[in-house]
Amino acid sequence: MKVAVICGGNSSEREVSIITGNAVYNGLLKNFEAECIVCDTAKDCINKVLKSNASVVFVALHGGFGENGQIQATFESLGIKYTGCSFSESNIAMNKFATKSILKSMNIPTSPFKLVRSLEELQQVDFYPICLKPNAEGSSVDVNFADTREQATTIAEKLLNKYGEILVEKKLNGKELTVGILFGKPLEVIEIRPKKGFYDYKNKYTQGATDYIVPAPLPENITNLTKQIAKRAFYAIGCKGYARVDMILEGNVPYVLEINTIPGMTPTSLLPKAAQASGITFEELVKLIVEGAC
């Protein structure tokens, strides 16, 4: 069976996607015939996949058309098997406001939030300090914090000019945690400890900038609660296959920040780290994901 690994794309996460794609490709070679396809646009991806005559596609695209459901919908219409979440949950997860709205409706802990499309709407926010971020970007791109309305206005003006809409949520203070979910089963909880600041793009992709503790040093009851909430969040938006749920532990309550339907998949990425701690090698992990897609 041949597996086509698609990566690249045209989002702000293109470089990270190519790293993921190459790692997945190398991990698959032990068990499958594989081809790594670096593409630029959705049309480019589809054309190259059709030419590859692959039996299944491993989606290693981060952000943009690769993670918002567009490529998934196209594969579904063409009858092409692919890894990870389908169109609907991919589309929801990429929209932070939609995700948090569903979580709130199901009583899954998440911080207070508001979708803001103008500076006038920002004035309605009554919870500070706040976090301001694009509503549909990944890898902590353009995430900012503000303690006052004056600071928030300056930041929001720039973000609104660039993105058109932003998500504003109450800033949480606590341990940064993440839980990988593999076919409905929570893996080991990871605590993320940036050496400076918060877990932004630089701290995510600069070697040595962040420490990762797995399993996270938490009381057993908090570990179990964190896994339970991550699993509930996974199913709340209808996820299939695998995903990663990012959380903040504040006052012994794990608050869900967002759900990543295509998390990083290099051998040193968070989901593979959690799988390794659960006794699953990287080669076994990518094999399981492909088999699940079939």
Short mmCIF file of N, CA and C in Angstrom, two decimals, residues 117-280:
data_model
loop_
_atom_site.label_atom_id
_atom_site.label_comp_id
_atom_site.label_asym_id
_atom_site.label_seq_id
_atom_site.Cartn_x
_atom_site.Cartn_y
_atom_site.Cartn_z
N ARG A 117 -14.82 42.06 16.08
CA ARG A 117 -14.60 42.45 14.68
C ARG A 117 -14.37 43.95 14.53
N SER A 118 -14.43 44.69 15.63
CA SER A 118 -14.22 46.14 15.57
C SER A 118 -13.74 46.62 16.93
N LEU A 119 -13.16 47.82 16.97
CA LEU A 119 -12.71 48.41 18.23
C LEU A 119 -13.89 48.72 19.14
N GLU A 120 -15.05 48.99 18.52
CA GLU A 120 -16.26 49.24 19.32
C GLU A 120 -16.66 47.98 20.09
N GLU A 121 -16.56 46.82 19.45
CA GLU A 121 -16.89 45.57 20.13
C GLU A 121 -15.89 45.26 21.24
N LEU A 122 -14.64 45.69 21.05
CA LEU A 122 -13.63 45.48 22.08
C LEU A 122 -14.01 46.20 23.38
N GLN A 123 -14.67 47.34 23.26
CA GLN A 123 -15.04 48.11 24.44
C GLN A 123 -16.05 47.37 25.32
N GLN A 124 -16.71 46.36 24.76
CA GLN A 124 -17.69 45.59 25.51
C GLN A 124 -17.05 44.51 26.38
N VAL A 125 -15.77 44.27 26.18
CA VAL A 125 -15.06 43.25 26.97
C VAL A 125 -14.90 43.76 28.40
N ASP A 126 -15.36 42.97 29.36
CA ASP A 126 -15.32 43.40 30.76
C ASP A 126 -14.48 42.49 31.64
N PHE A 127 -13.58 41.71 31.02
CA PHE A 127 -12.69 40.85 31.81
C PHE A 127 -11.24 41.13 31.40
N TYR A 128 -10.45 41.52 32.36
CA TYR A 128 -9.03 41.81 32.13
C TYR A 128 -8.21 41.17 33.24
N PRO A 129 -6.93 40.82 32.99
CA PRO A 129 -6.18 40.92 31.73
C PRO A 129 -6.71 39.95 30.68
N ILE A 130 -6.37 40.23 29.41
CA ILE A 130 -6.91 39.43 28.33
C ILE A 130 -5.81 38.94 27.39
N CYS A 131 -6.18 37.94 26.61
CA CYS A 131 -5.35 37.43 25.52
C CYS A 131 -6.06 37.76 24.22
N LEU A 132 -5.34 38.31 23.26
CA LEU A 132 -5.90 38.63 21.95
C LEU A 132 -5.17 37.80 20.90
N LYS A 133 -5.93 37.14 20.03
CA LYS A 133 -5.31 36.27 19.03
C LYS A 133 -6.18 36.21 17.77
N PRO A 134 -5.58 35.88 16.62
CA PRO A 134 -6.38 35.65 15.41
C PRO A 134 -7.36 34.51 15.67
N ASN A 135 -8.54 34.59 15.08
CA ASN A 135 -9.54 33.56 15.31
C ASN A 135 -9.24 32.27 14.56
N ALA A 136 -8.39 32.33 13.55
CA ALA A 136 -8.16 31.13 12.73
C ALA A 136 -6.70 30.99 12.32
N GLU A 137 -5.80 31.05 13.30
CA GLU A 137 -4.37 30.80 13.05
C GLU A 137 -3.88 29.77 14.06
N GLY A 138 -2.75 29.14 13.76
CA GLY A 138 -2.17 28.17 14.67
C GLY A 138 -0.78 28.56 15.09
N SER A 139 -0.12 27.68 15.84
CA SER A 139 1.27 27.86 16.29
C SER A 139 1.48 29.15 17.08
N SER A 140 0.44 29.61 17.75
CA SER A 140 0.52 30.83 18.58
C SER A 140 0.96 32.05 17.78
N VAL A 141 0.64 32.07 16.49
CA VAL A 141 0.98 33.21 15.64
C VAL A 141 0.16 34.43 16.08
N ASP A 142 0.85 35.56 16.32
CA ASP A 142 0.23 36.84 16.67
C ASP A 142 -0.63 36.78 17.93
N VAL A 143 -0.23 35.97 18.89
CA VAL A 143 -0.91 35.96 20.19
C VAL A 143 -0.32 37.08 21.05
N ASN A 144 -1.18 37.90 21.64
CA ASN A 144 -0.76 39.04 22.45
C ASN A 144 -1.55 39.08 23.75
N PHE A 145 -1.00 39.79 24.74
CA PHE A 145 -1.67 39.96 26.03
C PHE A 145 -1.79 41.44 26.35
N ALA A 146 -2.85 41.79 27.08
CA ALA A 146 -3.06 43.18 27.48
C ALA A 146 -3.65 43.21 28.89
N ASP A 147 -3.12 44.11 29.70
CA ASP A 147 -3.63 44.28 31.07
C ASP A 147 -4.71 45.35 31.16
N THR A 148 -4.71 46.29 30.22
CA THR A 148 -5.66 47.40 30.26
C THR A 148 -6.36 47.55 28.92
N ARG A 149 -7.48 48.30 28.93
CA ARG A 149 -8.23 48.56 27.70
C ARG A 149 -7.39 49.38 26.72
N GLU A 150 -6.57 50.26 27.23
CA GLU A 150 -5.72 51.08 26.37
C GLU A 150 -4.72 50.20 25.61
N GLN A 151 -4.06 49.29 26.33
CA GLN A 151 -3.13 48.36 25.68
C GLN A 151 -3.86 47.49 24.66
N ALA A 152 -5.02 47.00 25.05
CA ALA A 152 -5.80 46.11 24.19
C ALA A 152 -6.20 46.81 22.89
N THR A 153 -6.56 48.09 22.97
CA THR A 153 -6.99 48.84 21.79
C THR A 153 -5.86 48.96 20.77
N THR A 154 -4.65 49.24 21.26
CA THR A 154 -3.49 49.36 20.37
C THR A 154 -3.21 48.03 19.66
N ILE A 155 -3.24 46.95 20.43
CA ILE A 155 -2.97 45.62 19.87
C ILE A 155 -4.08 45.20 18.91
N ALA A 156 -5.33 45.41 19.34
CA ALA A 156 -6.48 44.97 18.54
C ALA A 156 -6.53 45.67 17.20
N GLU A 157 -6.18 46.94 17.16
CA GLU A 157 -6.22 47.70 15.91
C GLU A 157 -5.32 47.05 14.86
N LYS A 158 -4.11 46.66 15.27
CA LYS A 158 -3.18 46.01 14.34
C LYS A 158 -3.70 44.65 13.89
N LEU A 159 -4.21 43.85 14.85
CA LEU A 159 -4.68 42.51 14.51
C LEU A 159 -5.92 42.57 13.63
N LEU A 160 -6.83 43.50 13.90
CA LEU A 160 -8.04 43.62 13.10
C LEU A 160 -7.71 44.04 11.67
N ASN A 161 -6.74 44.91 11.51
CA ASN A 161 -6.32 45.32 10.17
C ASN A 161 -5.74 44.15 9.38
N LYS A 162 -5.11 43.22 10.09
CA LYS A 162 -4.46 42.08 9.45
C LYS A 162 -5.43 40.91 9.22
N TYR A 163 -6.31 40.64 10.21
CA TYR A 163 -7.13 39.43 10.16
C TYR A 163 -8.63 39.68 10.01
N GLY A 164 -9.11 40.87 10.34
CA GLY A 164 -10.53 41.15 10.22
C GLY A 164 -11.35 40.80 11.44
N GLU A 165 -10.96 39.74 12.14
CA GLU A 165 -11.62 39.35 13.38
C GLU A 165 -10.61 38.68 14.31
N ILE A 166 -10.82 38.87 15.61
CA ILE A 166 -9.91 38.28 16.59
C ILE A 166 -10.73 37.68 17.73
N LEU A 167 -10.12 36.74 18.42
CA LEU A 167 -10.72 36.18 19.62
C LEU A 167 -10.07 36.84 20.83
N VAL A 168 -10.90 37.32 21.72
CA VAL A 168 -10.42 37.89 22.99
C VAL A 168 -10.88 36.97 24.09
N GLU A 169 -9.98 36.54 24.95
CA GLU A 169 -10.35 35.67 26.07
C GLU A 169 -9.60 36.09 27.32
N LYS A 170 -10.19 35.79 28.45
CA LYS A 170 -9.56 36.12 29.73
C LYS A 170 -8.26 35.36 29.87
N LYS A 171 -7.19 36.06 30.25
CA LYS A 171 -5.90 35.42 30.43
C LYS A 171 -5.92 34.53 31.67
N LEU A 172 -5.46 33.31 31.49
CA LEU A 172 -5.38 32.37 32.60
C LEU A 172 -3.95 32.28 33.10
N ASN A 173 -3.79 32.03 34.38
CA ASN A 173 -2.47 31.85 34.96
C ASN A 173 -2.38 30.47 35.59
N GLY A 174 -1.46 29.68 35.11
CA GLY A 174 -1.31 28.33 35.64
C GLY A 174 -0.38 27.51 34.77
N LYS A 175 -0.39 26.22 34.99
CA LYS A 175 0.47 25.32 34.23
C LYS A 175 -0.10 25.10 32.83
N GLU A 176 0.80 25.13 31.84
CA GLU A 176 0.40 24.83 30.47
C GLU A 176 0.50 23.33 30.25
N LEU A 177 -0.63 22.73 29.85
CA LEU A 177 -0.70 21.28 29.67
C LEU A 177 -1.21 20.96 28.27
N THR A 178 -0.88 19.79 27.80
CA THR A 178 -1.45 19.32 26.55
C THR A 178 -1.68 17.82 26.64
N VAL A 179 -2.76 17.38 26.01
CA VAL A 179 -3.13 15.96 26.02
C VAL A 179 -3.38 15.49 24.59
N GLY A 180 -2.61 14.52 24.15
CA GLY A 180 -2.85 13.92 22.85
C GLY A 180 -3.94 12.87 22.97
N ILE A 181 -4.82 12.83 21.98
CA ILE A 181 -5.90 11.83 21.94
C ILE A 181 -5.69 10.98 20.70
N LEU A 182 -5.62 9.68 20.89
CA LEU A 182 -5.41 8.75 19.78
C LEU A 182 -6.57 7.77 19.74
N PHE A 183 -7.44 7.93 18.71
CA PHE A 183 -8.64 7.11 18.56
C PHE A 183 -9.45 7.06 19.86
N GLY A 184 -9.63 8.23 20.45
CA GLY A 184 -10.48 8.34 21.63
C GLY A 184 -9.79 8.07 22.95
N LYS A 185 -8.53 7.64 22.91
CA LYS A 185 -7.82 7.32 24.14
C LYS A 185 -6.82 8.44 24.47
N PRO A 186 -6.95 9.05 25.66
CA PRO A 186 -5.99 10.08 26.06
C PRO A 186 -4.61 9.47 26.32
N LEU A 187 -3.58 10.13 25.81
CA LEU A 187 -2.20 9.71 26.08
C LEU A 187 -1.73 10.42 27.35
N GLU A 188 -0.46 10.27 27.68
CA GLU A 188 0.06 10.89 28.90
C GLU A 188 -0.01 12.43 28.81
N VAL A 189 -0.33 13.05 29.94
CA VAL A 189 -0.38 14.51 30.00
C VAL A 189 1.04 15.07 29.97
N ILE A 190 1.24 16.13 29.19
CA ILE A 190 2.54 16.80 29.11
C ILE A 190 2.43 18.19 29.72
N GLU A 191 3.37 18.56 30.58
CA GLU A 191 3.45 19.93 31.06
C GLU A 191 4.48 20.67 30.22
N ILE A 192 4.13 21.87 29.79
CA ILE A 192 4.97 22.69 28.93
C ILE A 192 5.53 23.84 29.76
N ARG A 193 6.86 23.94 29.84
CA ARG A 193 7.48 24.98 30.66
C ARG A 193 8.45 25.82 29.82
N PRO A 194 7.95 26.90 29.21
CA PRO A 194 8.86 27.80 28.48
C PRO A 194 9.85 28.43 29.46
N LYS A 195 11.09 28.59 29.05
CA LYS A 195 12.10 29.18 29.94
C LYS A 195 11.93 30.69 30.05
N LYS A 196 11.30 31.29 29.04
CA LYS A 196 11.00 32.72 29.08
C LYS A 196 9.63 32.95 28.44
N GLY A 197 8.84 33.84 29.05
CA GLY A 197 7.56 34.20 28.47
C GLY A 197 6.57 33.05 28.44
N PHE A 198 5.72 33.05 27.39
CA PHE A 198 4.73 31.98 27.25
C PHE A 198 5.09 31.12 26.04
N TYR A 199 4.28 30.11 25.77
CA TYR A 199 4.57 29.14 24.72
C TYR A 199 4.19 29.70 23.35
N ASP A 200 4.97 30.69 22.89
CA ASP A 200 4.69 31.32 21.60
C ASP A 200 5.44 30.59 20.48
N TYR A 201 5.36 31.15 19.27
CA TYR A 201 5.97 30.50 18.11
C TYR A 201 7.46 30.27 18.32
N LYS A 202 8.14 31.29 18.88
CA LYS A 202 9.58 31.18 19.10
C LYS A 202 9.91 30.08 20.09
N ASN A 203 9.17 30.02 21.20
CA ASN A 203 9.44 28.99 22.21
C ASN A 203 9.05 27.60 21.74
N LYS A 204 8.10 27.52 20.80
CA LYS A 204 7.71 26.22 20.27
C LYS A 204 8.78 25.62 19.37
N TYR A 205 9.43 26.48 18.57
CA TYR A 205 10.29 25.95 17.51
C TYR A 205 11.76 26.31 17.67
N THR A 206 12.14 26.88 18.84
CA THR A 206 13.55 27.12 19.12
C THR A 206 14.05 26.02 20.06
N GLN A 207 15.03 25.28 19.59
CA GLN A 207 15.54 24.16 20.37
C GLN A 207 16.08 24.64 21.72
N GLY A 208 15.64 24.00 22.79
CA GLY A 208 16.10 24.32 24.13
C GLY A 208 15.37 25.46 24.82
N ALA A 209 14.40 26.08 24.11
CA ALA A 209 13.70 27.23 24.69
C ALA A 209 12.60 26.81 25.67
N THR A 210 12.19 25.55 25.59
CA THR A 210 11.07 25.06 26.41
C THR A 210 11.38 23.66 26.93
N ASP A 211 11.01 23.44 28.19
CA ASP A 211 11.12 22.10 28.78
C ASP A 211 9.76 21.42 28.72
N TYR A 212 9.79 20.11 28.42
CA TYR A 212 8.57 19.31 28.36
C TYR A 212 8.67 18.18 29.37
N ILE A 213 7.72 18.12 30.29
CA ILE A 213 7.74 17.09 31.33
C ILE A 213 6.59 16.12 31.06
N VAL A 214 6.96 14.87 30.80
CA VAL A 214 5.96 13.85 30.51
C VAL A 214 6.34 12.55 31.22
N PRO A 215 5.40 11.98 31.99
CA PRO A 215 4.08 12.53 32.30
C PRO A 215 4.19 13.75 33.22
N ALA A 216 3.23 14.66 33.11
CA ALA A 216 3.23 15.88 33.92
C ALA A 216 3.16 15.54 35.40
N PRO A 217 3.96 16.23 36.24
CA PRO A 217 3.97 15.94 37.68
C PRO A 217 2.73 16.53 38.36
N LEU A 218 1.63 15.83 38.26
CA LEU A 218 0.35 16.26 38.82
C LEU A 218 -0.21 15.19 39.75
N PRO A 219 -1.01 15.58 40.73
CA PRO A 219 -1.71 14.57 41.55
C PRO A 219 -2.55 13.67 40.65
N GLU A 220 -2.72 12.44 41.05
CA GLU A 220 -3.43 11.48 40.21
C GLU A 220 -4.84 11.95 39.84
N ASN A 221 -5.53 12.56 40.81
CA ASN A 221 -6.91 13.00 40.52
C ASN A 221 -6.94 14.13 39.49
N ILE A 222 -5.92 15.01 39.51
CA ILE A 222 -5.86 16.10 38.53
C ILE A 222 -5.48 15.55 37.15
N THR A 223 -4.55 14.58 37.14
CA THR A 223 -4.19 13.93 35.87
C THR A 223 -5.41 13.28 35.23
N ASN A 224 -6.18 12.55 36.04
CA ASN A 224 -7.37 11.88 35.51
C ASN A 224 -8.41 12.88 35.03
N LEU A 225 -8.58 13.98 35.78
CA LEU A 225 -9.54 15.01 35.39
C LEU A 225 -9.11 15.67 34.08
N THR A 226 -7.81 15.94 33.94
CA THR A 226 -7.29 16.58 32.73
C THR A 226 -7.54 15.69 31.51
N LYS A 227 -7.26 14.41 31.65
CA LYS A 227 -7.50 13.47 30.54
C LYS A 227 -8.98 13.38 30.20
N GLN A 228 -9.83 13.36 31.24
CA GLN A 228 -11.27 13.26 31.03
C GLN A 228 -11.80 14.47 30.26
N ILE A 229 -11.36 15.67 30.67
CA ILE A 229 -11.83 16.88 30.00
C ILE A 229 -11.30 16.95 28.57
N ALA A 230 -10.04 16.55 28.36
CA ALA A 230 -9.48 16.53 27.01
C ALA A 230 -10.28 15.59 26.10
N LYS A 231 -10.64 14.44 26.63
CA LYS A 231 -11.42 13.47 25.85
C LYS A 231 -12.81 14.03 25.53
N ARG A 232 -13.43 14.69 26.50
CA ARG A 232 -14.75 15.30 26.27
C ARG A 232 -14.67 16.38 25.19
N ALA A 233 -13.59 17.17 25.23
CA ALA A 233 -13.41 18.22 24.22
C ALA A 233 -13.22 17.61 22.83
N PHE A 234 -12.45 16.54 22.75
CA PHE A 234 -12.19 15.81 21.50
C PHE A 234 -13.50 15.38 20.86
N TYR A 235 -14.37 14.77 21.67
CA TYR A 235 -15.63 14.28 21.14
C TYR A 235 -16.67 15.39 20.97
N ALA A 236 -16.52 16.49 21.70
CA ALA A 236 -17.49 17.59 21.63
C ALA A 236 -17.61 18.15 20.22
N ILE A 237 -16.48 18.22 19.51
CA ILE A 237 -16.54 18.75 18.13
C ILE A 237 -16.53 17.62 17.10
N GLY A 238 -16.58 16.37 17.58
CA GLY A 238 -16.71 15.24 16.67
C GLY A 238 -15.42 14.70 16.11
N CYS A 239 -14.30 14.92 16.79
CA CYS A 239 -13.00 14.49 16.27
C CYS A 239 -12.93 12.99 16.03
N LYS A 240 -12.14 12.63 15.04
CA LYS A 240 -11.85 11.23 14.73
C LYS A 240 -10.34 11.07 14.60
N GLY A 241 -9.87 9.86 14.76
CA GLY A 241 -8.44 9.60 14.57
C GLY A 241 -7.61 10.12 15.71
N TYR A 242 -7.04 11.31 15.52
CA TYR A 242 -6.15 11.84 16.55
C TYR A 242 -6.25 13.36 16.57
N ALA A 243 -5.88 13.94 17.70
CA ALA A 243 -5.84 15.40 17.86
C ALA A 243 -5.06 15.69 19.13
N ARG A 244 -4.83 16.97 19.40
CA ARG A 244 -4.15 17.38 20.63
C ARG A 244 -4.96 18.51 21.27
N VAL A 245 -5.22 18.36 22.56
CA VAL A 245 -6.01 19.35 23.28
C VAL A 245 -5.08 20.14 24.19
N ASP A 246 -5.01 21.46 23.98
CA ASP A 246 -4.14 22.33 24.78
C ASP A 246 -4.95 22.97 25.90
N MET A 247 -4.36 23.02 27.10
CA MET A 247 -5.09 23.45 28.28
C MET A 247 -4.21 24.28 29.22
N ILE A 248 -4.86 25.02 30.12
CA ILE A 248 -4.20 25.72 31.21
C ILE A 248 -4.82 25.22 32.51
N LEU A 249 -3.98 24.79 33.43
CA LEU A 249 -4.46 24.33 34.74
C LEU A 249 -4.40 25.50 35.71
N GLU A 250 -5.56 26.04 36.06
CA GLU A 250 -5.64 27.15 37.00
C GLU A 250 -6.59 26.76 38.14
N GLY A 251 -6.09 26.82 39.38
CA GLY A 251 -6.92 26.45 40.52
C GLY A 251 -7.44 25.04 40.47
N ASN A 252 -6.59 24.11 39.99
CA ASN A 252 -6.94 22.69 39.86
C ASN A 252 -8.06 22.42 38.85
N VAL A 253 -8.34 23.40 37.99
CA VAL A 253 -9.32 23.21 36.92
C VAL A 253 -8.59 23.30 35.57
N PRO A 254 -8.64 22.23 34.75
CA PRO A 254 -8.02 22.30 33.41
C PRO A 254 -8.97 23.00 32.44
N TYR A 255 -8.58 24.19 31.99
CA TYR A 255 -9.38 24.96 31.04
C TYR A 255 -8.87 24.69 29.63
N VAL A 256 -9.76 24.34 28.72
CA VAL A 256 -9.36 24.04 27.34
C VAL A 256 -9.12 25.34 26.58
N LEU A 257 -7.94 25.45 25.96
CA LEU A 257 -7.61 26.60 25.12
C LEU A 257 -8.07 26.37 23.68
N GLU A 258 -7.66 25.24 23.11
CA GLU A 258 -8.02 24.93 21.73
C GLU A 258 -7.75 23.47 21.44
N ILE A 259 -8.24 23.03 20.28
CA ILE A 259 -8.06 21.65 19.84
C ILE A 259 -7.33 21.67 18.51
N ASN A 260 -6.20 20.98 18.44
CA ASN A 260 -5.39 20.92 17.22
C ASN A 260 -5.68 19.61 16.49
N THR A 261 -6.31 19.71 15.32
CA THR A 261 -6.67 18.49 14.59
C THR A 261 -5.51 17.93 13.77
N ILE A 262 -4.49 18.77 13.50
CA ILE A 262 -3.27 18.26 12.85
C ILE A 262 -2.07 18.77 13.65
N PRO A 263 -1.82 18.14 14.79
CA PRO A 263 -0.68 18.57 15.62
C PRO A 263 0.64 18.22 14.96
N GLY A 264 1.71 18.89 15.40
CA GLY A 264 3.04 18.59 14.89
C GLY A 264 3.36 17.11 15.05
N MET A 265 4.04 16.54 14.05
CA MET A 265 4.31 15.10 14.07
C MET A 265 5.77 14.78 13.78
N THR A 266 6.68 15.62 14.27
CA THR A 266 8.08 15.22 14.23
C THR A 266 8.31 14.32 15.44
N PRO A 267 9.39 13.54 15.46
CA PRO A 267 9.63 12.67 16.61
C PRO A 267 9.77 13.42 17.94
N THR A 268 10.04 14.74 17.88
CA THR A 268 10.17 15.52 19.11
C THR A 268 8.94 16.39 19.38
N SER A 269 7.90 16.27 18.57
CA SER A 269 6.67 17.02 18.79
C SER A 269 5.90 16.46 19.98
N LEU A 270 4.89 17.21 20.41
CA LEU A 270 4.18 16.87 21.65
C LEU A 270 3.39 15.56 21.57
N LEU A 271 2.63 15.37 20.50
CA LEU A 271 1.86 14.12 20.39
C LEU A 271 2.77 12.90 20.36
N PRO A 272 3.83 12.88 19.55
CA PRO A 272 4.75 11.74 19.59
C PRO A 272 5.43 11.56 20.95
N LYS A 273 5.72 12.67 21.66
CA LYS A 273 6.30 12.55 23.00
C LYS A 273 5.34 11.83 23.94
N ALA A 274 4.06 12.21 23.87
CA ALA A 274 3.05 11.58 24.72
C ALA A 274 2.87 10.11 24.35
N ALA A 275 2.90 9.82 23.05
CA ALA A 275 2.78 8.43 22.60
C ALA A 275 3.96 7.60 23.08
N GLN A 276 5.17 8.17 22.98
CA GLN A 276 6.37 7.47 23.45
C GLN A 276 6.26 7.12 24.93
N ALA A 277 5.74 8.08 25.72
CA ALA A 277 5.57 7.85 27.16
C ALA A 277 4.51 6.80 27.43
N SER A 278 3.63 6.58 26.45
CA SER A 278 2.58 5.56 26.57
C SER A 278 3.01 4.24 25.94
N GLY A 279 4.30 4.16 25.53
CA GLY A 279 4.84 2.92 24.98
C GLY A 279 4.65 2.75 23.49
N ILE A 280 4.37 3.83 22.76
CA ILE A 280 4.15 3.77 21.31
C ILE A 280 5.28 4.51 20.61
#
